[in-house]
CSV table of C-alpha atoms and ligand atoms in Angstrom, one decimal:
chain,number,residue,atom,x,y,z
V,38,MET,CA,94.8,115.4,47.0
V,39,ILE,CA,94.9,119.1,47.6
V,40,LYS,CA,95.9,119.9,51.2
V,41,VAL,CA,93.8,122.6,52.9
V,42,LEU,CA,94.5,123.9,56.4
V,43,ILE,CA,91.6,125.0,58.5
V,44,THR,CA,92.6,126.7,61.8
V,45,GLY,CA,90.1,126.6,64.6
V,46,GLY,CA,88.4,123.6,63.0
V,47,ALA,CA,87.2,122.3,66.3
V,48,GLY,CA,85.2,125.4,67.1
V,49,PHE,CA,81.7,126.4,66.0
V,50,ILE,CA,82.2,127.8,62.5
V,51,GLY,CA,85.4,125.8,61.9
V,52,SER,CA,83.7,122.4,62.6
V,53,ASN,CA,80.8,123.3,60.3
V,54,PHE,CA,83.3,124.4,57.7
V,55,VAL,CA,85.3,121.2,57.9
V,56,ARG,CA,82.2,119.2,57.4
V,57,TYR,CA,81.1,121.3,54.5
V,58,MET,CA,84.5,121.2,52.7
V,59,LEU,CA,84.8,117.4,53.1
V,60,GLU,CA,81.4,116.9,51.6
V,61,ARG,CA,81.9,119.5,48.8
V,62,HIS,CA,85.4,118.6,47.7
V,63,SER,CA,86.2,114.9,47.4
V,64,ASP,CA,89.8,115.7,46.4
V,65,TYR,CA,90.6,117.8,49.5
V,66,GLN,CA,92.7,116.6,52.4
V,67,ILE,CA,91.7,118.7,55.4
V,68,VAL,CA,94.2,119.5,58.2
V,69,VAL,CA,92.7,121.1,61.3
V,70,LEU,CA,95.1,123.1,63.5
V,71,ASP,CA,93.5,123.8,66.8
V,72,LYS,CA,94.7,124.5,70.3
V,73,LEU,CA,91.5,123.0,71.7
V,74,THR,CA,90.9,125.8,74.2
V,75,TYR,CA,87.6,125.8,76.1
V,76,ALA,CA,85.9,126.7,72.8
V,77,GLY,CA,87.5,123.9,70.8
V,78,ASN,CA,85.4,120.7,71.2
V,79,LEU,CA,86.4,117.5,69.5
V,80,LEU,CA,82.8,116.3,69.9
V,81,ASN,CA,82.0,118.8,67.1
V,82,LEU,CA,84.0,116.6,64.8
V,83,LYS,CA,83.2,113.3,66.4
V,84,ASP,CA,81.5,111.7,63.4
V,85,LEU,CA,84.5,112.7,61.2
V,86,LEU,CA,87.5,111.7,63.4
V,87,ASN,CA,88.0,108.4,61.5
V,88,GLU,CA,87.7,110.0,58.1
V,89,PRO,CA,91.0,109.4,56.3
V,90,ARG,CA,90.8,112.8,54.6
V,91,LEU,CA,90.9,114.6,58.0
V,92,THR,CA,93.9,115.2,60.3
V,93,VAL,CA,93.5,117.1,63.5
V,94,VAL,CA,96.7,118.7,65.0
V,95,ARG,CA,96.4,120.0,68.5
V,96,LEU,CA,98.7,123.1,68.4
V,97,ASP,CA,98.7,126.7,69.5
V,98,LEU,CA,98.9,129.2,66.7
V,99,CYS,CA,101.9,130.8,68.5
V,100,ASP,CA,103.9,127.6,68.6
V,101,PRO,CA,106.8,127.5,66.2
V,102,GLY,CA,105.6,124.0,65.1
V,103,VAL,CA,103.0,125.8,62.9
V,104,ALA,CA,105.5,126.1,60.1
V,105,GLU,CA,105.6,122.3,59.8
V,106,VAL,CA,101.8,122.0,59.7
V,107,VAL,CA,101.5,124.7,57.0
V,108,SER,CA,104.2,123.1,54.9
V,109,GLY,CA,102.6,121.4,51.8
V,110,CYS,CA,99.2,123.2,52.3
V,111,GLU,CA,97.9,124.9,49.1
V,112,PHE,CA,95.0,126.7,50.8
V,113,VAL,CA,94.5,128.1,54.3
V,114,VAL,CA,91.3,129.3,56.0
V,115,HIS,CA,92.1,131.0,59.3
V,116,LEU,CA,89.3,130.8,61.8
V,117,ALA,CA,91.1,130.1,65.0
V,118,ALA,CA,90.6,132.9,67.5
V,119,GLU,CA,89.5,133.9,70.9
V,120,SER,CA,85.9,134.9,69.9
V,121,HIS,CA,83.8,136.0,72.9
V,122,VAL,CA,83.4,139.7,73.5
V,123,ASP,CA,82.5,139.3,77.2
V,124,ARG,CA,85.7,137.3,77.9
V,125,SER,CA,87.8,140.0,76.2
V,126,ILE,CA,86.4,142.5,78.7
V,127,HIS,CA,87.8,140.4,81.6
V,128,ASP,CA,91.1,139.3,80.1
V,129,ALA,CA,92.2,141.0,76.9
V,130,ALA,CA,95.8,139.6,76.9
V,131,VAL,CA,94.9,136.2,75.5
V,132,PHE,CA,93.0,137.9,72.7
V,133,VAL,CA,96.1,139.8,71.6
V,134,ARG,CA,98.2,136.8,71.9
V,135,THR,CA,96.0,134.5,69.9
V,136,ASN,CA,94.3,136.9,67.5
V,137,VAL,CA,97.2,139.2,66.8
V,138,GLU,CA,100.5,137.3,67.5
V,139,GLY,CA,99.0,134.0,66.4
V,140,THR,CA,97.8,135.5,63.1
V,141,LEU,CA,101.2,137.0,62.5
V,142,GLN,CA,102.9,133.7,63.1
V,143,LEU,CA,100.5,132.0,60.8
V,144,VAL,CA,100.7,134.4,57.9
V,145,GLU,CA,104.5,134.5,58.1
V,146,CYS,CA,104.6,130.7,57.9
V,147,CYS,CA,102.2,130.7,55.0
V,148,ARG,CA,104.2,133.3,53.1
V,149,ARG,CA,107.4,131.3,53.5
V,150,ALA,CA,105.6,128.1,52.5
V,151,ASN,CA,104.2,129.8,49.4
V,152,VAL,CA,100.6,129.0,50.2
V,153,LYS,CA,98.5,129.7,47.1
V,154,ARG,CA,95.4,131.2,48.7
V,155,TYR,CA,94.6,132.3,52.2
V,156,VAL,CA,91.4,133.5,53.8
V,157,GLN,CA,91.4,135.6,56.9
V,158,VAL,CA,88.1,135.2,58.8
V,159,SER,CA,87.7,138.7,60.3
V,160,THR,CA,84.4,140.0,61.6
V,161,ASP,CA,81.8,142.8,61.1
V,162,GLU,CA,82.7,143.9,64.7
V,163,VAL,CA,85.8,145.7,63.4
V,164,TYR,CA,83.5,148.4,62.1
V,165,GLY,CA,82.1,149.2,65.5
V,166,SER,CA,78.6,150.2,66.1
V,167,LEU,CA,75.8,151.6,63.8
V,168,GLY,CA,73.0,154.0,64.6
V,169,PRO,CA,69.4,153.0,63.6
V,170,ARG,CA,70.1,153.4,59.9
V,171,GLY,CA,72.7,152.4,57.4
V,172,LYS,CA,74.8,149.4,56.8
V,173,PHE,CA,78.5,148.6,56.9
V,174,THR,CA,80.3,148.4,53.5
V,175,GLU,CA,83.8,147.2,53.0
V,176,THR,CA,85.0,150.8,53.0
V,177,SER,CA,83.4,151.8,56.3
V,178,PRO,CA,85.9,153.0,58.9
V,179,ILE,CA,87.5,150.5,61.2
V,180,ASP,CA,86.3,151.5,64.6
V,181,PRO,CA,86.3,148.6,67.1
V,182,SER,CA,84.7,148.8,70.5
V,183,SER,CA,85.9,145.8,72.5
V,184,PRO,CA,89.3,144.2,73.1
V,185,TYR,CA,88.0,141.3,71.0
V,186,SER,CA,87.1,143.4,68.0
V,187,ALA,CA,90.3,145.5,68.4
V,188,SER,CA,92.4,142.4,68.3
V,189,LYS,CA,90.5,141.1,65.2
V,190,ALA,CA,90.9,144.5,63.5
V,191,ALA,CA,94.7,144.3,64.2
V,192,ALA,CA,94.8,140.9,62.6
V,193,ASP,CA,92.7,142.0,59.7
V,194,MET,CA,95.0,144.9,59.0
V,195,LEU,CA,98.2,142.8,59.5
V,196,VAL,CA,96.9,140.5,56.7
V,197,GLN,CA,96.2,143.4,54.5
V,198,SER,CA,99.7,144.7,55.1
V,199,TYR,CA,101.1,141.3,54.0
V,200,PHE,CA,99.2,141.6,50.7
V,201,ARG,CA,100.4,145.1,50.0
V,202,THR,CA,104.0,144.5,51.2
V,203,HIS,CA,104.6,140.9,50.1
V,204,ARG,CA,101.8,140.3,47.6
V,205,PHE,CA,100.7,137.6,50.0
V,206,PRO,CA,97.6,136.0,48.3
V,207,ALA,CA,95.0,136.8,51.0
V,208,MET,CA,91.3,137.6,51.1
V,209,ILE,CA,89.7,139.0,54.2
V,210,THR,CA,86.1,138.3,55.2
V,211,ARG,CA,83.9,140.2,57.6
V,212,CYS,CA,80.8,138.3,58.6
V,213,SER,CA,77.9,139.2,60.9
V,214,ASN,CA,76.6,137.1,63.8
V,215,ASN,CA,76.4,133.4,63.0
V,216,TYR,CA,74.1,130.8,64.6
V,217,GLY,CA,73.5,127.1,64.0
V,218,PRO,CA,74.6,123.7,65.4
V,219,TYR,CA,77.7,123.3,67.6
V,220,GLN,CA,77.8,126.9,68.8
V,221,PHE,CA,79.3,127.1,72.3
V,222,PRO,CA,76.5,128.0,74.8
V,223,GLU,CA,78.1,131.2,75.9
V,224,LYS,CA,77.0,133.1,72.8
V,225,PHE,CA,73.5,134.6,72.7
V,226,ILE,CA,71.4,132.1,70.6
V,227,PRO,CA,72.7,128.8,72.1
V,228,LEU,CA,72.8,130.3,75.6
V,229,MET,CA,69.1,131.4,75.3
V,230,ILE,CA,68.1,128.0,73.9
V,231,SER,CA,70.0,126.1,76.5
V,232,GLN,CA,68.6,128.3,79.4
V,233,ALA,CA,65.0,127.9,78.0
V,234,LEU,CA,65.3,124.1,77.7
V,235,ALA,CA,66.5,124.0,81.3
V,236,ASN,CA,63.7,126.3,82.4
V,237,GLN,CA,66.3,128.8,83.6
V,238,ASN,CA,66.4,132.6,83.2
V,239,LEU,CA,67.4,134.2,79.9
V,240,PRO,CA,69.9,137.0,80.7
V,241,VAL,CA,69.3,139.9,78.4
V,242,TYR,CA,71.8,142.8,78.6
V,243,GLY,CA,70.6,146.4,79.1
V,244,ASP,CA,67.3,147.2,77.4
V,245,GLY,CA,67.5,144.3,75.0
V,246,GLN,CA,67.3,146.7,72.0
V,247,ASN,CA,70.7,146.0,70.6
V,248,VAL,CA,70.3,144.7,67.1
V,249,ARG,CA,72.3,141.9,65.4
V,250,ASN,CA,72.3,140.8,61.8
V,251,TRP,CA,72.0,137.0,62.0
V,252,ILE,CA,73.3,134.5,59.4
V,253,HIS,CA,73.1,130.7,59.4
V,254,VAL,CA,76.6,129.1,59.7
V,255,THR,CA,76.0,127.1,56.6
V,256,ASP,CA,75.5,130.2,54.5
V,257,HIS,CA,78.8,131.5,56.0
V,258,CYS,CA,80.5,128.3,55.0
V,259,VAL,CA,79.2,128.6,51.4
V,260,ALA,CA,80.6,132.1,51.2
V,261,LEU,CA,84.0,131.1,52.6
V,262,ASP,CA,84.4,128.4,50.1
V,263,LEU,CA,83.5,130.7,47.2
V,264,ILE,CA,85.9,133.4,48.4
V,265,LEU,CA,88.7,130.9,48.9
V,266,HIS,CA,88.4,129.9,45.2
V,267,ARG,CA,87.1,133.0,43.5
V,268,GLY,CA,87.9,136.0,45.7
V,269,ARG,CA,90.3,138.6,44.4
V,270,GLU,CA,93.6,138.8,46.3
V,271,GLY,CA,93.9,141.7,48.7
V,272,GLN,CA,90.1,142.2,48.8
V,273,VAL,CA,87.8,142.5,51.7
V,274,TYR,CA,84.3,140.8,51.5
V,275,ASN,CA,81.4,141.5,53.8
V,276,ILE,CA,79.2,138.5,54.5
V,277,GLY,CA,75.8,139.0,56.1
V,278,GLY,CA,72.1,138.6,55.7
V,279,PRO,CA,68.8,140.5,55.7
V,280,SER,CA,67.8,139.3,59.2
V,281,GLU,CA,68.2,142.1,61.7
V,282,CYS,CA,66.7,141.4,65.1
V,283,ALA,CA,66.7,143.0,68.5
V,284,ASN,CA,68.0,140.8,71.3
V,285,LEU,CA,64.7,141.0,73.3
V,286,THR,CA,62.6,140.1,70.3
V,287,LEU,CA,64.8,137.1,69.6
V,288,ALA,CA,64.8,135.9,73.2
V,289,ARG,CA,61.0,136.1,73.2
V,290,ARG,CA,60.8,134.2,70.0
V,291,ILE,CA,63.1,131.4,71.4
V,292,LEU,CA,60.7,131.1,74.4
V,293,GLU,CA,57.7,130.8,72.0
V,294,LEU,CA,59.4,128.1,70.0
V,295,THR,CA,60.4,126.2,73.1
V,296,ASN,CA,57.0,126.7,74.7
V,297,ARG,CA,58.4,128.4,77.7
V,298,PRO,CA,57.0,131.5,79.5
V,299,LYS,CA,58.1,135.0,78.8
V,300,SER,CA,58.7,135.5,82.5
V,301,LEU,CA,62.0,133.6,82.1
V,302,ILE,CA,63.5,136.8,80.6
V,303,LYS,CA,65.7,138.6,83.0
V,304,PHE,CA,67.2,142.0,82.3
V,305,VAL,CA,70.8,142.1,83.5
V,306,THR,CA,73.6,144.8,83.7
V,307,ASP,CA,74.6,145.9,80.2
V,308,ARG,CA,77.9,144.9,78.6
V,309,PRO,CA,80.4,147.8,78.8
V,310,GLY,CA,81.0,149.3,75.3
V,311,HIS,CA,78.0,147.3,74.0
V,312,ASP,CA,77.7,147.9,70.2
V,313,ARG,CA,74.1,149.0,69.5
V,314,ARG,CA,73.6,147.7,66.0
V,315,TYR,CA,75.3,145.8,63.3
V,316,ALA,CA,74.0,145.5,59.7
V,317,ILE,CA,75.9,144.3,56.7
V,318,ASN,CA,75.8,145.4,53.1
V,319,TYR,CA,77.0,142.2,51.2
V,320,GLY,CA,76.4,143.6,47.7
V,321,LYS,CA,80.1,143.1,46.7
V,322,LEU,CA,80.0,139.4,47.3
V,323,LYS,CA,76.6,139.1,45.6
V,324,LYS,CA,77.8,141.0,42.6
V,325,GLU,CA,81.2,139.2,42.2
V,326,MET,CA,80.2,135.7,43.1
V,327,GLY,CA,76.4,135.6,43.1
V,328,TRP,CA,76.3,134.7,46.8
V,329,GLU,CA,73.2,135.3,48.8
V,330,PRO,CA,72.1,133.7,52.1
V,331,ALA,CA,69.8,130.7,51.4
V,332,ILE,CA,68.5,130.0,54.9
V,333,GLU,CA,65.7,132.2,56.1
V,334,PHE,CA,66.1,133.2,59.8
V,335,GLU,CA,62.8,131.9,61.2
V,336,GLN,CA,63.4,128.5,59.5
V,337,GLY,CA,67.1,128.4,60.6
V,338,LEU,CA,66.2,129.3,64.1
V,339,ALA,CA,63.6,126.6,64.4
V,340,GLN,CA,66.1,124.0,63.0
V,341,THR,CA,68.8,125.2,65.4
V,342,ILE,CA,66.5,124.8,68.4
V,343,GLU,CA,65.6,121.3,67.2
V,344,TRP,CA,69.3,120.5,66.9
V,345,TYR,CA,70.0,121.6,70.5
V,346,GLU,CA,66.9,119.7,71.7
V,347,GLY,CA,68.1,116.6,69.8
V,348,ASN,CA,71.7,116.8,71.0
V,349,THR,CA,71.4,116.7,74.7
V,350,VAL,CA,74.6,114.8,75.2
V,351,TRP,CA,76.5,117.5,73.3
V,352,LEU,CA,74.8,120.2,75.2
V,353,GLU,CA,75.1,118.7,78.7
V,354,THR,CA,78.8,117.7,78.3
V,355,THR,CA,79.6,121.1,76.9
V,356,LYS,CA,77.9,122.8,79.7
V,357,ASN,CA,79.4,120.7,82.5
V,358,GLY,CA,82.9,120.5,81.0
V,359,GLU,CA,83.0,116.8,80.4
V,360,TYR,CA,83.6,117.4,76.7
V,361,ARG,CA,87.2,118.1,77.7
V,362,GLU,CA,87.6,114.5,78.8
V,363,TYR,CA,87.0,113.5,75.2
V,364,PHE,CA,90.3,115.3,74.2
V,365,LYS,CA,92.3,113.2,76.5
V,366,LYS,CA,90.8,110.0,75.1
V,367,TYR,CA,91.4,111.1,71.5
V,368,TYR,CA,95.0,112.0,72.1
V,369,LEU,CA,95.9,108.7,73.6
V,370,HIS,CA,98.1,107.2,71.0
V,371,THR,CA,96.8,103.8,70.0
V,372,ALA,CA,93.2,102.8,69.1
V,373,ALA,CA,93.4,100.2,71.9
V,374,GLU,CA,94.2,102.9,74.5
V,375,ARG,CA,91.4,105.0,73.2
V,376,ALA,CA,88.8,102.3,73.3
U,633,NAD,P1,84.9,129.5,68.5
U,633,NAD,O1,85.3,130.3,69.7
U,633,NAD,O2,83.8,128.6,68.5
U,633,NAD,O3,86.2,128.7,67.9
U,633,NAD,C1,87.5,129.1,68.0
U,633,NAD,C2,88.4,128.0,67.8
U,633,NAD,O4,89.8,128.5,67.8
U,633,NAD,C3,88.4,126.9,68.9
U,633,NAD,O5,88.3,125.6,68.4
U,633,NAD,C4,89.6,127.1,69.7
U,633,NAD,O6,90.1,126.0,70.3
U,633,NAD,C5,90.6,127.6,68.6
U,633,NAD,N1,91.7,128.4,69.2
U,633,NAD,C6,91.6,129.4,70.1
U,633,NAD,N2,92.8,129.9,70.3
U,633,NAD,C7,93.7,129.2,69.6
U,633,NAD,C8,95.1,129.2,69.5
U,633,NAD,N3,95.9,130.1,70.2
U,633,NAD,N4,95.7,128.4,68.6
U,633,NAD,C9,94.9,127.5,67.9
U,633,NAD,N5,93.6,127.4,68.0
U,633,NAD,C10,93.0,128.3,68.8
U,633,NAD,O7,84.8,130.7,67.4
U,633,NAD,P2,83.7,130.8,66.2
U,633,NAD,O8,82.5,131.5,66.6
U,633,NAD,O9,83.7,129.5,65.4
U,633,NAD,O10,84.5,131.8,65.2
U,633,NAD,C11,85.5,131.4,64.3
U,633,NAD,C12,86.1,132.6,63.6
U,633,NAD,O11,85.1,133.4,63.0
U,633,NAD,C13,86.8,133.6,64.6
U,633,NAD,O12,88.0,134.1,64.0
U,633,NAD,C14,85.8,134.7,64.8
U,633,NAD,O13,86.4,135.9,65.1
U,633,NAD,C15,85.1,134.7,63.4
U,633,NAD,N6,83.7,135.2,63.4
U,633,NAD,C16,82.8,134.7,64.2
U,633,NAD,C17,81.5,135.1,64.1
U,633,NAD,C18,80.4,134.5,65.0
U,633,NAD,O14,79.3,135.0,65.0
U,633,NAD,N7,80.6,133.4,65.7
U,633,NAD,C19,81.1,136.1,63.2
U,633,NAD,C20,82.1,136.7,62.4
U,633,NAD,C21,83.4,136.2,62.5
U,634,TDX,O1,73.9,136.6,77.9
U,634,TDX,C1,73.9,137.4,76.9
U,634,TDX,N1,72.9,138.3,76.9
U,634,TDX,C2,72.8,139.3,75.9
U,634,TDX,O2,71.9,140.1,75.9
U,634,TDX,C3,74.9,137.4,75.9
U,634,TDX,C4,76.0,136.4,75.9
U,634,TDX,C5,74.8,138.3,74.9
U,634,TDX,N2,73.8,139.3,74.9
U,634,TDX,C6,73.7,140.2,73.8
U,634,TDX,C7,75.0,140.9,73.4
U,634,TDX,C8,74.9,141.2,71.9
U,634,TDX,O3,74.1,142.3,71.7
U,634,TDX,O4,73.4,139.5,72.6
U,634,TDX,C9,74.1,140.0,71.5
U,634,TDX,C10,74.9,138.9,70.9
U,634,TDX,O5,76.0,138.6,71.8
U,634,TDX,P1,77.1,137.5,71.5
U,634,TDX,O6,76.5,136.2,71.1
U,634,TDX,O7,78.1,137.6,72.6
U,634,TDX,O8,77.7,138.1,70.1
U,634,TDX,P2,78.4,139.5,69.7
U,634,TDX,O9,78.9,140.2,70.9
U,634,TDX,O10,77.4,140.2,68.8
U,634,TDX,O11,79.6,138.9,68.8
U,634,TDX,C11,79.5,137.8,67.9
U,634,TDX,O12,79.4,138.2,66.6
U,634,TDX,C12,80.5,138.6,65.9
U,634,TDX,C13,80.6,136.8,68.1
U,634,TDX,O13,80.7,136.4,69.4
U,634,TDX,C14,81.9,137.2,67.5
U,634,TDX,O14,82.8,136.2,67.6
U,634,TDX,C15,81.7,137.7,66.1
U,634,TDX,O15,82.8,138.2,65.6
């Protein structure tokens, strides 16, 4: 068995990636390291918790115990992070702690443990904002706007420095906005869906003309798996899709697909430092690994809405905080205690 560490495996992208890797590689033993913050939800992995090839370790990236968890792992995919821009505006400190200090501790442990390959999941937000034309390439300047993206940029560069200084075998990915199942309903698409389903207002920031480049989380997982195995060490890979959409257009489409009235849209105060547009040139990944997104946005969006409609327990317990009770149950030691 090949041991693969996935940090942040109880989060949105992480849990989708754990599921993908277990299905795709029957000889992989997956270790999830996750602090289980508000964004880490064991319900995301509920169907997998009795899988013998999966171990979940509840640990903070900044805890010295990370060294022991890393030991014996051949591959590491680092997804754990504080990930929500709005929260970083209110409290930046935890973003620096987890995203910068946590990443430093992880890469240092990985270097000492001679990990064979490491993927740093960075973000397109490190490039800052685009005007109406053009796309980010891997050589676009790093120009982050929010404390979140600044902390991700710091981590991204720290990992690059480990490659240059120590020949640490790392690849860095910068992906655009993901959507799909298990996304915490603080992010735009799941928030709009959950509000629409509850017949509540859809809060759209500013004039609603900010544009995001949407990619289905499964397409992101495919790219991460390819880069983990075939990426060139020290290289940065953009991951994105062709689906650019203004927030207002997207909110309206979600209302159409859920048969709710357009009057539910409510314009609210804009996010400070709100990036206007993101768009990704993913030509490098396409050229080197033949990767292209397979899930068309309209189809993926409709499937995602169906998923939230069909997973009311997940959505309700996530919204009302009851999902956190599930942690307590899972971390009781014996199966009898858990029952
Ligand atoms: P998420 O917020 O859903 O999940 C983050 C996970 O990290 C949670 O399970 C949380 O418990 C865990 N975590 C947080 N702090 C931790 C700590 N100190 N120690 C250990 N675990 C900790 O995030 P996501 O949307 O799944 O994003 C995953 C990664 O992908 C992040 O690094 C993010 O920056 C990056 N990314 C996200 C997107 C997107 O659109 N969601 C796009 C590009 C890149
Ligand atoms: O209530 C809202 N209303 C609104 O208009 C929220 C939560 C968001 N928005 C807007 C802000 C953005 O223009 O929607 C757009 C998307 O917002 P988010 O879902 O918060 O994502 P974004 O800020 O673009 O960042 C996301 O993509 C890159 C992820 O949260 C990051 O983790 C990732 O790195």
